[in-house]
Amino acid sequence: MMKTVKILMTVAALATVWGCSTANDNEIETVKPTGCTFEHADRPAWSVDLTGNDAAPDWGNFNLSLYENSMYVLVTLQDELAAHSTEADRMAVFIGGERRTQLAVPNFYDDGAVRYVLRIYGNSTDRNVRFTLQYYSVALKQLFSIGTEEKFVPEFTYGNIKDFVPPLLKGCKKFPVQNQLTVSLPDQPPFTPDNNDLVAVFVGSECRGVGVAGKPFNVFRTSETEKLTLRYYSVQQAGIYTMAQTVTAETDITLAF
C-alpha cells in the first residue's frame, strides 16, 4: 500500500514539474515542455464582443437633384460583422462630410454573406476626393467608419460584389488597434490536429480573436502595448490548452506546449 502511494505521488510531482499533461480514459500522457496548462471542456463558443454604445446616426437629408453623375460601389461585409447583421442596418458614403448615397439596406445570401449596393452621386468637380464609408450595426450599437482617397468616375462600378470586402472593422472605436495573427502548431503537438480545433487570444477572460491554426485571423486590442494570452481547443483531447506564451506585436507565432 505504501509503495503504491509513493508511485502516485511521484507521477503527480512529475506532471506538475513538466507543466502540461492530458488524461484520456485511464491513459496519462505527459508533455515535457512547461508551456501550458490543460483542462477538459466542451467546444467553446469563443467570440469577440464588438458591442458599443453608439446611437443610430442622423445622416441628414439627401437631394439627388444636386448631382450630375453617379457611380456604384458593391460592398460585402466582413464575416465578423455579417454574423450580427439585421434588416435594420444601414450603410452610406460621404464626400467632404456630405452624404452622397441613399441609405443602403442589406442583402442576405444563402452562403451567409451580407452585401450592400451603393450608388454614389457626384459632379464633374469631384476628382481625387476622400470617400468615407459608414456602416451602422443595430445589434452591435456601433458605427463603423473608414475613409479612402479615390477618384469619382461616372458610370463606374467599384469592387466586385463577391470579393470587395472593405476593412470596416478598422473603424471600430472600441478596438482601435488591430492586426492579423497566424498561429502555427509545432511539429509534434500533444494531440492529433482536427479541422474543428480552435485557437484564440485573450486579455484576461475577454476573447480578442478566434481562428484556426495555420490561417491568419483578426486580433483586436485597445492599445499597442496590450498583451494577449493564447488558448487552443483540441477536439481529439476534448479540452483547452492555455499557453504560457503572450502575444504583443507578433504577426506569426508557434505554440509551445
XYZ file of C-alpha atoms in Angstrom:
257
model
C 0.000 0.000 0.000
C 2.814 2.461 0.948
C 4.666 1.686 -2.291
C 1.521 2.445 -4.351
C 1.063 5.814 -2.636
C 4.702 6.758 -3.353
C 4.308 5.890 -7.058
C 1.155 8.024 -7.327
C 2.888 10.936 -5.591
C 5.835 10.651 -7.987
C 3.547 10.741 -11.053
C 1.726 13.806 -9.680
C 5.010 15.579 -8.979
C 6.339 14.924 -12.498
C 3.088 16.206 -14.026
C 3.457 19.418 -12.009
C 7.121 19.931 -12.962
C 6.575 19.198 -16.640
C 3.640 21.601 -16.713
C 1.251 20.291 -19.378
C -0.447 16.908 -19.125
C -3.611 15.392 -20.508
C -5.693 12.441 -19.386
C -7.647 10.239 -21.753
C -9.674 7.479 -20.030
C -7.087 5.598 -17.922
C -4.108 6.634 -20.046
C -1.899 9.517 -18.886
C 0.150 11.411 -21.471
C 2.790 13.832 -20.224
C 4.303 16.551 -22.396
C 7.695 17.717 -21.227
C 7.750 21.467 -22.143
C 6.414 23.771 -19.422
C 4.401 25.852 -21.837
C 0.744 25.337 -20.904
C -1.985 24.058 -18.653
C -4.827 21.812 -19.781
C -8.438 21.280 -18.742
C -11.193 19.154 -20.231
C -14.021 21.222 -21.684
C -16.801 21.242 -24.251
C -16.061 23.015 -27.524
C -16.046 26.719 -26.563
C -18.167 29.401 -28.228
C -15.336 31.944 -28.338
C -16.122 35.301 -29.976
C -15.023 38.933 -29.788
C -17.525 41.273 -28.123
C -17.808 44.139 -30.616
C -20.793 45.721 -28.863
C -20.605 49.501 -28.465
C -22.932 52.241 -27.269
C -23.334 54.403 -30.381
C -26.794 55.798 -31.012
C -28.205 55.375 -34.515
C -26.648 58.204 -36.564
C -28.577 61.098 -38.056
C -27.198 61.039 -41.579
C -29.132 64.108 -42.707
C -31.013 64.723 -45.924
C -30.045 63.749 -49.459
C -31.003 65.805 -52.513
C -30.460 63.836 -55.715
C -31.075 66.883 -57.939
C -27.777 68.493 -56.850
C -25.634 65.969 -58.720
C -24.855 65.309 -62.383
C -23.425 61.785 -62.347
C -23.267 58.587 -60.359
C -21.105 55.533 -59.800
C -21.574 52.277 -57.905
C -19.783 50.565 -55.050
C -20.608 46.942 -54.246
C -19.714 46.022 -50.663
C -19.526 42.673 -48.858
C -19.436 42.828 -45.052
C -16.586 41.213 -43.164
C -17.597 37.887 -41.599
C -17.385 39.243 -38.031
C -19.920 41.956 -38.922
C -22.119 39.771 -41.102
C -22.691 37.475 -38.114
C -24.571 40.326 -36.368
C -26.309 41.849 -39.389
C -30.015 42.760 -39.249
C -32.580 44.179 -41.642
C -32.396 47.491 -39.781
C -28.684 48.072 -40.506
C -27.741 50.852 -42.920
C -24.726 51.934 -44.973
C -23.857 55.209 -46.730
C -20.987 57.010 -48.467
C -19.923 60.579 -47.695
C -17.742 63.067 -49.579
C -16.471 66.006 -47.557
C -18.913 65.175 -44.785
C -21.863 65.286 -47.206
C -23.921 62.161 -47.759
C -23.813 61.142 -51.425
C -25.948 57.987 -51.414
C -29.375 56.848 -50.456
C -29.205 54.793 -47.268
C -28.338 51.294 -48.480
C -30.051 48.234 -46.985
C -28.503 44.776 -46.509
C -28.918 41.910 -48.947
C -28.683 38.471 -47.319
C -27.356 35.434 -49.219
C -27.695 31.699 -48.607
C -23.947 31.328 -48.034
C -24.158 33.699 -45.052
C -22.743 36.709 -46.891
C -24.262 40.166 -46.404
C -23.839 42.682 -49.223
C -24.733 46.296 -49.988
C -25.142 48.089 -53.300
C -24.386 51.809 -53.046
C -24.999 54.333 -55.816
C -22.755 57.340 -55.198
C -23.721 60.675 -56.724
C -21.310 63.429 -57.712
C -20.360 66.261 -60.062
C -17.587 66.973 -62.561
C -15.613 68.707 -59.807
C -15.428 65.520 -57.733
C -11.884 64.407 -58.574
C -9.406 62.872 -56.111
C -11.867 63.236 -53.277
C -11.954 61.453 -49.942
C -14.745 58.913 -49.731
C -15.925 57.885 -46.275
C -17.890 54.656 -45.920
C -20.102 54.413 -42.848
C -21.986 51.377 -41.566
C -24.279 51.251 -38.557
C -24.964 47.908 -36.880
C -28.154 47.910 -34.811
C -27.275 44.685 -32.974
C -23.789 45.899 -32.059
C -24.887 49.502 -31.410
C -21.788 50.693 -33.190
C -20.987 52.999 -36.100
C -18.074 51.801 -38.224
C -16.375 54.377 -40.445
C -13.398 54.194 -42.812
C -12.072 56.616 -45.406
C -10.036 56.431 -48.590
C -8.795 58.798 -51.291
C -10.415 57.942 -54.622
C -11.425 59.457 -57.935
C -15.084 59.890 -58.755
C -15.623 58.067 -62.064
C -19.108 58.485 -63.599
C -20.913 55.276 -64.521
C -18.132 53.202 -62.970
C -18.663 50.210 -60.700
C -16.055 49.926 -57.952
C -15.470 46.499 -56.482
C -16.788 43.059 -57.263
C -19.884 42.097 -55.299
C -18.236 38.814 -54.291
C -14.755 39.927 -53.308
C -14.767 43.618 -52.342
C -14.682 43.444 -48.538
C -13.631 46.836 -47.136
C -11.984 46.669 -43.674
C -14.848 48.308 -41.787
C -13.607 46.748 -38.557
C -10.668 49.178 -38.775
C -13.250 51.838 -37.959
C -14.177 50.153 -34.664
C -13.682 52.707 -31.885
C -13.809 50.015 -29.192
C -10.655 48.310 -30.519
C -8.570 50.900 -32.360
C -5.512 48.622 -32.656
C -5.934 45.626 -34.954
C -3.704 43.215 -36.797
C -3.757 39.727 -38.240
C -2.116 36.854 -36.381
C -1.160 33.415 -37.677
C -0.781 30.717 -35.015
C 1.094 27.556 -36.019
C 1.388 24.183 -34.313
C 4.781 22.620 -33.508
C 5.930 19.533 -35.383
C 4.724 17.203 -32.611
C 1.755 18.667 -30.714
C 0.351 16.638 -27.784
C -2.760 15.737 -29.799
C -3.865 14.860 -33.294
C -4.933 18.122 -35.037
C -8.532 18.283 -36.225
C -10.232 20.634 -38.685
C -12.636 21.658 -35.908
C -9.890 22.709 -33.494
C -9.881 26.377 -32.444
C -7.247 28.882 -31.420
C -7.989 32.181 -29.694
C -6.294 35.130 -27.994
C -7.477 36.695 -24.732
C -6.932 39.645 -22.431
C -7.786 38.096 -19.098
C -11.063 36.286 -19.743
C -12.055 38.526 -22.679
C -11.721 36.992 -26.150
C -9.918 39.246 -28.646
C -9.707 36.998 -31.703
C -10.640 33.487 -32.881
C -9.299 31.388 -35.727
C -7.728 28.092 -36.712
C -4.082 27.066 -36.728
C -2.139 27.975 -39.846
C -4.523 30.682 -41.104
C -4.419 34.425 -40.277
C -7.249 35.839 -38.157
C -8.088 39.285 -36.797
C -6.834 40.321 -33.364
C -8.410 43.279 -31.528
C -6.634 45.442 -28.926
C -7.355 48.647 -27.054
C -3.680 49.724 -27.197
C -0.366 48.795 -28.834
C 1.072 47.594 -25.519
C -1.776 45.281 -24.575
C -0.589 41.689 -24.098
C -2.697 38.705 -25.046
C -2.619 35.068 -23.990
C -3.289 32.084 -26.236
C -5.754 29.226 -25.854
C -6.154 26.164 -28.051
C -9.132 23.819 -28.118
C -8.365 20.258 -29.224
C -11.210 18.060 -30.444
C -9.097 14.925 -30.025
C -8.285 15.734 -26.381
C -11.716 17.334 -25.708
C -10.178 20.204 -23.817
C -8.454 23.584 -23.773
C -4.732 24.286 -23.580
C -3.936 27.664 -22.010
C -0.478 28.718 -23.134
C 2.152 30.469 -21.044
C 3.136 32.492 -24.127
C 1.984 36.075 -24.553
C 1.380 37.952 -27.798
C 2.332 41.600 -28.254
C 3.230 42.839 -31.733
C 3.793 39.469 -33.398
C 2.071 38.530 -36.641
C 3.206 34.884 -36.545
C 3.702 32.617 -33.545
C 4.245 28.894 -32.989
C 2.647 27.319 -29.946
C 4.978 25.832 -27.345
C 3.209 23.084 -25.396
